[in-house]
Short mmCIF file of C-alpha atoms in Angstrom, two decimals:
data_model
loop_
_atom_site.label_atom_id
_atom_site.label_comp_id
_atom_site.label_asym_id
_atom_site.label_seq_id
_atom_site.Cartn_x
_atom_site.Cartn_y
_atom_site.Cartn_z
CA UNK O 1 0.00 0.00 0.00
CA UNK O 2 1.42 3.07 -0.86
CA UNK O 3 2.33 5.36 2.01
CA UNK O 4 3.07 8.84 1.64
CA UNK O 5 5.28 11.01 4.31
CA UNK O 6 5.71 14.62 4.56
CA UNK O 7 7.92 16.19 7.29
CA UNK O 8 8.16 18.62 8.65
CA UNK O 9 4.66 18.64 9.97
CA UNK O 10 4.86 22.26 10.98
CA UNK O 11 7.07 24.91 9.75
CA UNK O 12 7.42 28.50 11.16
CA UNK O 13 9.84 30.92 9.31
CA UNK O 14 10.56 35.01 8.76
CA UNK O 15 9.65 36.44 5.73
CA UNK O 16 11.74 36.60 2.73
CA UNK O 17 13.48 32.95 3.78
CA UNK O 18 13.30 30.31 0.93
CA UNK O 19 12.59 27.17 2.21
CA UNK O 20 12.03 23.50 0.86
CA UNK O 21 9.28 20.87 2.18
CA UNK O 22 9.80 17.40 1.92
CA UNK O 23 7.09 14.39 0.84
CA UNK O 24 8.40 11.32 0.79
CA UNK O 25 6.37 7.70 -0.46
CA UNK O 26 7.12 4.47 -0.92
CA UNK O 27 5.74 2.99 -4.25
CA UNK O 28 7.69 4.46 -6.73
CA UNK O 29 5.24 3.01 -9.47
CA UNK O 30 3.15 6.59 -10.02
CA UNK O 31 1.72 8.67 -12.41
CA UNK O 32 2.09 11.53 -11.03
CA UNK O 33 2.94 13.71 -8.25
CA UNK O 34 1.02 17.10 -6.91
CA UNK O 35 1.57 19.66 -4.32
CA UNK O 36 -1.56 20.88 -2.96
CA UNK O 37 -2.22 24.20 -0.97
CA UNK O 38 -5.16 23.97 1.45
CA UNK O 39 -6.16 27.40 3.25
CA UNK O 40 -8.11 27.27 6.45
CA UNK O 41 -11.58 26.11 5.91
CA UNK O 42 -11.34 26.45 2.74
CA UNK O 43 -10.23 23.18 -0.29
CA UNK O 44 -7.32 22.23 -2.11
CA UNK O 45 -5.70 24.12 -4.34
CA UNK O 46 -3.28 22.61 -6.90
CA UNK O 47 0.16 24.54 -7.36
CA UNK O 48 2.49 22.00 -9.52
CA UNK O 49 2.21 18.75 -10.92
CA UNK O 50 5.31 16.86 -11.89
CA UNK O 51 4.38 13.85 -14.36
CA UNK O 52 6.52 10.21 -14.16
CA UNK O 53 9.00 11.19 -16.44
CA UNK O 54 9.75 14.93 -15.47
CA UNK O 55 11.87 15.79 -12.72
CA UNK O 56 10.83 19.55 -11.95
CA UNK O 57 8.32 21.94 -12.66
CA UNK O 58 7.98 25.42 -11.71
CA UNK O 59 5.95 28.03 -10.96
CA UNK O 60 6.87 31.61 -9.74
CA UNK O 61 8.23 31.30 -6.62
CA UNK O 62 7.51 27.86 -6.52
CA UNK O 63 9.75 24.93 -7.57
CA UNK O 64 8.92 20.69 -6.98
CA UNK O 65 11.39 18.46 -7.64
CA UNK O 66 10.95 14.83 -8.29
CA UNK O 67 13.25 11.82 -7.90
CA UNK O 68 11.55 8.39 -8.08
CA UNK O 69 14.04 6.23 -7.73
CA UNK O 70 14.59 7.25 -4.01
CA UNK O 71 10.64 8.25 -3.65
CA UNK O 72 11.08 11.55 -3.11
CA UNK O 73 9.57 14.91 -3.91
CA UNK O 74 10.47 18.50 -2.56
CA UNK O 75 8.86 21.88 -3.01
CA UNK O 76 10.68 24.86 -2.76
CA UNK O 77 9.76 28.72 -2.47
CA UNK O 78 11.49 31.40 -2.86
CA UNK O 79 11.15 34.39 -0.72
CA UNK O 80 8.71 33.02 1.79
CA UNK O 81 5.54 35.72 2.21
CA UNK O 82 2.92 36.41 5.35
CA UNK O 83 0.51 35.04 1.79
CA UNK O 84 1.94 31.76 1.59
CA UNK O 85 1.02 30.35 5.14
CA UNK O 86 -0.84 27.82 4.41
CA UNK O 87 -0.97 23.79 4.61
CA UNK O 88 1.02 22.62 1.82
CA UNK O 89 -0.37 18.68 0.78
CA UNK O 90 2.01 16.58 -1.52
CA UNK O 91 0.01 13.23 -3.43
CA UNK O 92 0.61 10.81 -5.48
CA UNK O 93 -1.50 9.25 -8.24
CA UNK O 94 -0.98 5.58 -8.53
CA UNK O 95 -0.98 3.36 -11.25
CA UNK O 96 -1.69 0.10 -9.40
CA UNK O 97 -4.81 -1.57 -9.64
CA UNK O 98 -6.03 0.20 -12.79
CA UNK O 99 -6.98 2.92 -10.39
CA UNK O 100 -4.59 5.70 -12.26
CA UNK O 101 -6.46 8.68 -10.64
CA UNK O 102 -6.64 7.80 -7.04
CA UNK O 103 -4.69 10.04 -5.44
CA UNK O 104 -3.32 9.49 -1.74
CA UNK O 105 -2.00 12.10 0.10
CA UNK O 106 0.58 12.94 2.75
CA UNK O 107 -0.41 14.33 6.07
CA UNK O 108 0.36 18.15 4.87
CA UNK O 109 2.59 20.57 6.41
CA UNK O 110 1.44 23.46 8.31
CA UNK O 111 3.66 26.81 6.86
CA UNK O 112 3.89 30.18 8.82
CA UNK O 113 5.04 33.12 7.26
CA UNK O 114 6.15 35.54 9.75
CA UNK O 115 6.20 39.14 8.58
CA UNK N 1 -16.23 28.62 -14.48
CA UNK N 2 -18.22 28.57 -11.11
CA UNK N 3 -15.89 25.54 -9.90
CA UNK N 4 -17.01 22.56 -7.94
CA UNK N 5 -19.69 23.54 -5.82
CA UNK N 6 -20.90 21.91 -2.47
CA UNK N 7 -23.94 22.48 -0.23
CA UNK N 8 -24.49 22.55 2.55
CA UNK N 9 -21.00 24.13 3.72
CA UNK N 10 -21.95 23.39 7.75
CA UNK N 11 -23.79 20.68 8.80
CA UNK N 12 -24.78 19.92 12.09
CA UNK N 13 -26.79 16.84 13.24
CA UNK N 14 -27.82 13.96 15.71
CA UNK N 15 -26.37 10.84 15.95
CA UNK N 16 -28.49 8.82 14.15
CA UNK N 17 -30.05 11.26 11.69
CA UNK N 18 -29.36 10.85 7.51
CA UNK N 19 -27.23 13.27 6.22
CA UNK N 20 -26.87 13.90 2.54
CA UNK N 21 -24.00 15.97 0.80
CA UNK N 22 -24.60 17.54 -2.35
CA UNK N 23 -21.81 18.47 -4.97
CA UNK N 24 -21.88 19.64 -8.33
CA UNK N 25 -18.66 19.05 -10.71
CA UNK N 26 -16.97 21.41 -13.12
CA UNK N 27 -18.88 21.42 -16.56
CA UNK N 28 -17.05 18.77 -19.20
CA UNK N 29 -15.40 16.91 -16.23
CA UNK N 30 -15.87 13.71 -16.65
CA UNK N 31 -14.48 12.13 -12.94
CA UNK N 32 -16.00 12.83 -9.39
CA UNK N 33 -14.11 12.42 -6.42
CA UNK N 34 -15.22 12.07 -2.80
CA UNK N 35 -12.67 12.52 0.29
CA UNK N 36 -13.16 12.84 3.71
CA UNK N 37 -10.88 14.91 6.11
CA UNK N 38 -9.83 14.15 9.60
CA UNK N 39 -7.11 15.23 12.21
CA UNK N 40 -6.42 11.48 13.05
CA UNK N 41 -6.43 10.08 9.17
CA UNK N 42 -5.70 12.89 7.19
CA UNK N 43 -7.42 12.88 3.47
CA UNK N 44 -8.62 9.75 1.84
CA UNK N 45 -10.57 8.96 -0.84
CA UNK N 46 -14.05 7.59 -0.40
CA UNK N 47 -15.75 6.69 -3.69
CA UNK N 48 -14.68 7.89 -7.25
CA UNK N 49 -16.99 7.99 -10.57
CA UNK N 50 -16.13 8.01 -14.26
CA UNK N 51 -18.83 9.18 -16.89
CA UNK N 52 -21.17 8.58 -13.74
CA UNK N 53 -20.34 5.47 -13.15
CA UNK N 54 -18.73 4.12 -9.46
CA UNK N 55 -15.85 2.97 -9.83
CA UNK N 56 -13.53 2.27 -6.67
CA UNK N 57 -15.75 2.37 -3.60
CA UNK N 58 -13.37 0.43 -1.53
CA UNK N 59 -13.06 3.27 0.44
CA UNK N 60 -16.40 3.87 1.46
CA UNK N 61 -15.84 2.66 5.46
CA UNK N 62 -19.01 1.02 6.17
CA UNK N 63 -22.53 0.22 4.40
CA UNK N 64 -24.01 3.39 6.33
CA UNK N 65 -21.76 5.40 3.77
CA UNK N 66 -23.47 5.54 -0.14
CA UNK N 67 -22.49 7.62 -2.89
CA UNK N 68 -24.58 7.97 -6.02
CA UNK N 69 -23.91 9.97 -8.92
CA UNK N 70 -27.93 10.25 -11.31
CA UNK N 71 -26.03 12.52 -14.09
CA UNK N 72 -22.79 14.35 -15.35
CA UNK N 73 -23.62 17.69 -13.16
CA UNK N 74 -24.72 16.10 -9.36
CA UNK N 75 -23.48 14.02 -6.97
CA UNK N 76 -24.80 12.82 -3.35
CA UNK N 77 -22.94 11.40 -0.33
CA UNK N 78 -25.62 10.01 2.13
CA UNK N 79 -25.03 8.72 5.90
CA UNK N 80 -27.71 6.95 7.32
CA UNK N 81 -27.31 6.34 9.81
CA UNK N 82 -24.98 9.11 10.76
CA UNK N 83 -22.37 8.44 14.16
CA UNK N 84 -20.19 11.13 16.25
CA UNK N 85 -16.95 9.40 14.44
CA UNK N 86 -18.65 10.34 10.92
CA UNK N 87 -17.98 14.14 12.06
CA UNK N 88 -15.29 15.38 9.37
CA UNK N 89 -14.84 17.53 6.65
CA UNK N 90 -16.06 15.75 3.13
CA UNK N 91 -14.45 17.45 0.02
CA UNK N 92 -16.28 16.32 -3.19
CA UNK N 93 -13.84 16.66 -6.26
CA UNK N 94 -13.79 16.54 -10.38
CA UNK N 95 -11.08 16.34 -13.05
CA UNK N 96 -11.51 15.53 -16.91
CA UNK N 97 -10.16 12.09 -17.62
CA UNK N 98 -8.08 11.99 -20.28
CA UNK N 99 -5.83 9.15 -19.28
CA UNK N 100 -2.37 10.81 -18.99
CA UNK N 101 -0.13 11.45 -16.11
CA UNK N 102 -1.22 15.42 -16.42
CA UNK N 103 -4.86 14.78 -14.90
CA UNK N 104 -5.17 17.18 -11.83
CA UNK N 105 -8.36 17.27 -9.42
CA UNK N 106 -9.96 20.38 -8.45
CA UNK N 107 -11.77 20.70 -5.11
CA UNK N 108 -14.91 22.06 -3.41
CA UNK N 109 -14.75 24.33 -0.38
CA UNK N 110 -16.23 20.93 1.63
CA UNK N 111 -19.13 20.30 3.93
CA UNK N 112 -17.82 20.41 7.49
CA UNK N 113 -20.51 17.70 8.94
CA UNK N 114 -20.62 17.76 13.08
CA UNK N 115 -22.64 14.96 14.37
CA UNK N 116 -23.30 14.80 18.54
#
């Protein structure tokens, strides 16, 4: 069963740091991978989305890497802002079972931005 | 594009009342997604639908969970009856299938369902 790990689970930094989250999982038979930014009470937004056979994709400040062979993933912003305090979700989409589009996620970390 | 709408967005109920979640997909998506949110379990996936049709329900925790999905634009989650470990928030969610690796899901505000 495909586990997914993100660490850390809470993250508290000054504004204007970068910084780099971490997702780990442990199938590395996927289709994809997403980062996911969920703002209190509110649903998931998706930021990136790094296929199989990329490695990277970016957007803005935002950069995900992707290594499968050691089942890792990382997502890294630049110049941290008070905006981007958020929970930040990383998931996979799994190509076992014929059920390509089920997506399992990690446990999220929890970003402050302090200005 | 309105996005993927829910209703209600606060729920509040008995133990042992029916609850029914309501959620209309993105227009020309094709896939329907429910998830259910907790502190202890995280996200998972509860039922999925292609062209209307269930597909994987193996996540769907007990019989007192159903999911049913009458046409392209609406989607119900009912618990009947509902229990105090039901209480969660349930994201409903849609994509357009094409098959390839760049598929991505977008999500509904969710239905934050108390039950006491």
């Amino acid at each position: 069963k495909q586990e997914v790990t993100q660490i850390p689970a809470a993250l508290s930094v000054p504004e204007g740091e970068n910084l780099v989250l971490n997702c780990s999982f442990t199938d590395s038979a996927i289709y994809n991978l997403q980062w996911f930014r969920q703002d209190p009470g509110k649903g998931l937004t998706s930021l990136l989305l790094i296929q199989s056979s990329q490695r990277e994709q970016t957007s803005g400040r935002l950069n995900a890497s992707l290594d499968k062979s050691s089942g890792r993933s990382t997502l890294y912003i630049a110049a941290s802002q008070p905006g981007d305090s958020a929970t930040y979700l990383c998931a996979v989409t799994l190509i076992s079972s014929g059920s390509a589009r089920q997506l399992t996620f990690g446990s999220g970390t929890q970003l402050t931005v302090l200005p | 594009d309105a996005g993927v709408i829910q209703s209600p967005r606060h729920e509040v109920t008995e133990m042992g009342q029916e609850v029914t979640l309501r959620c209309k997909p993105i227009s020309g998506h094709n896939s329907l997604f429910w998830y259910r949110q907790t502190m202890m379990r995280g996200l998972e996936l509860l039922i999925y639908f292609n062209n209307n049709v269930p597909i994987d329900d193996s996540g769907m925790p007990e019989d007192r969970f159903s999911a049913k999905m009458p046409n392209a634009s609406f989607s119900t989650l009912k618990i009947q009856p509902s229990e105090p470990r039901d209480s969660a928030v349930y994201f409903c969610a849609s994509s357009r299938t094409s098959g390839g690796p760049q598929e991505t899901q977008y999500f509904g505000p969710g239905t934050r369902l108390l039950v006491l």
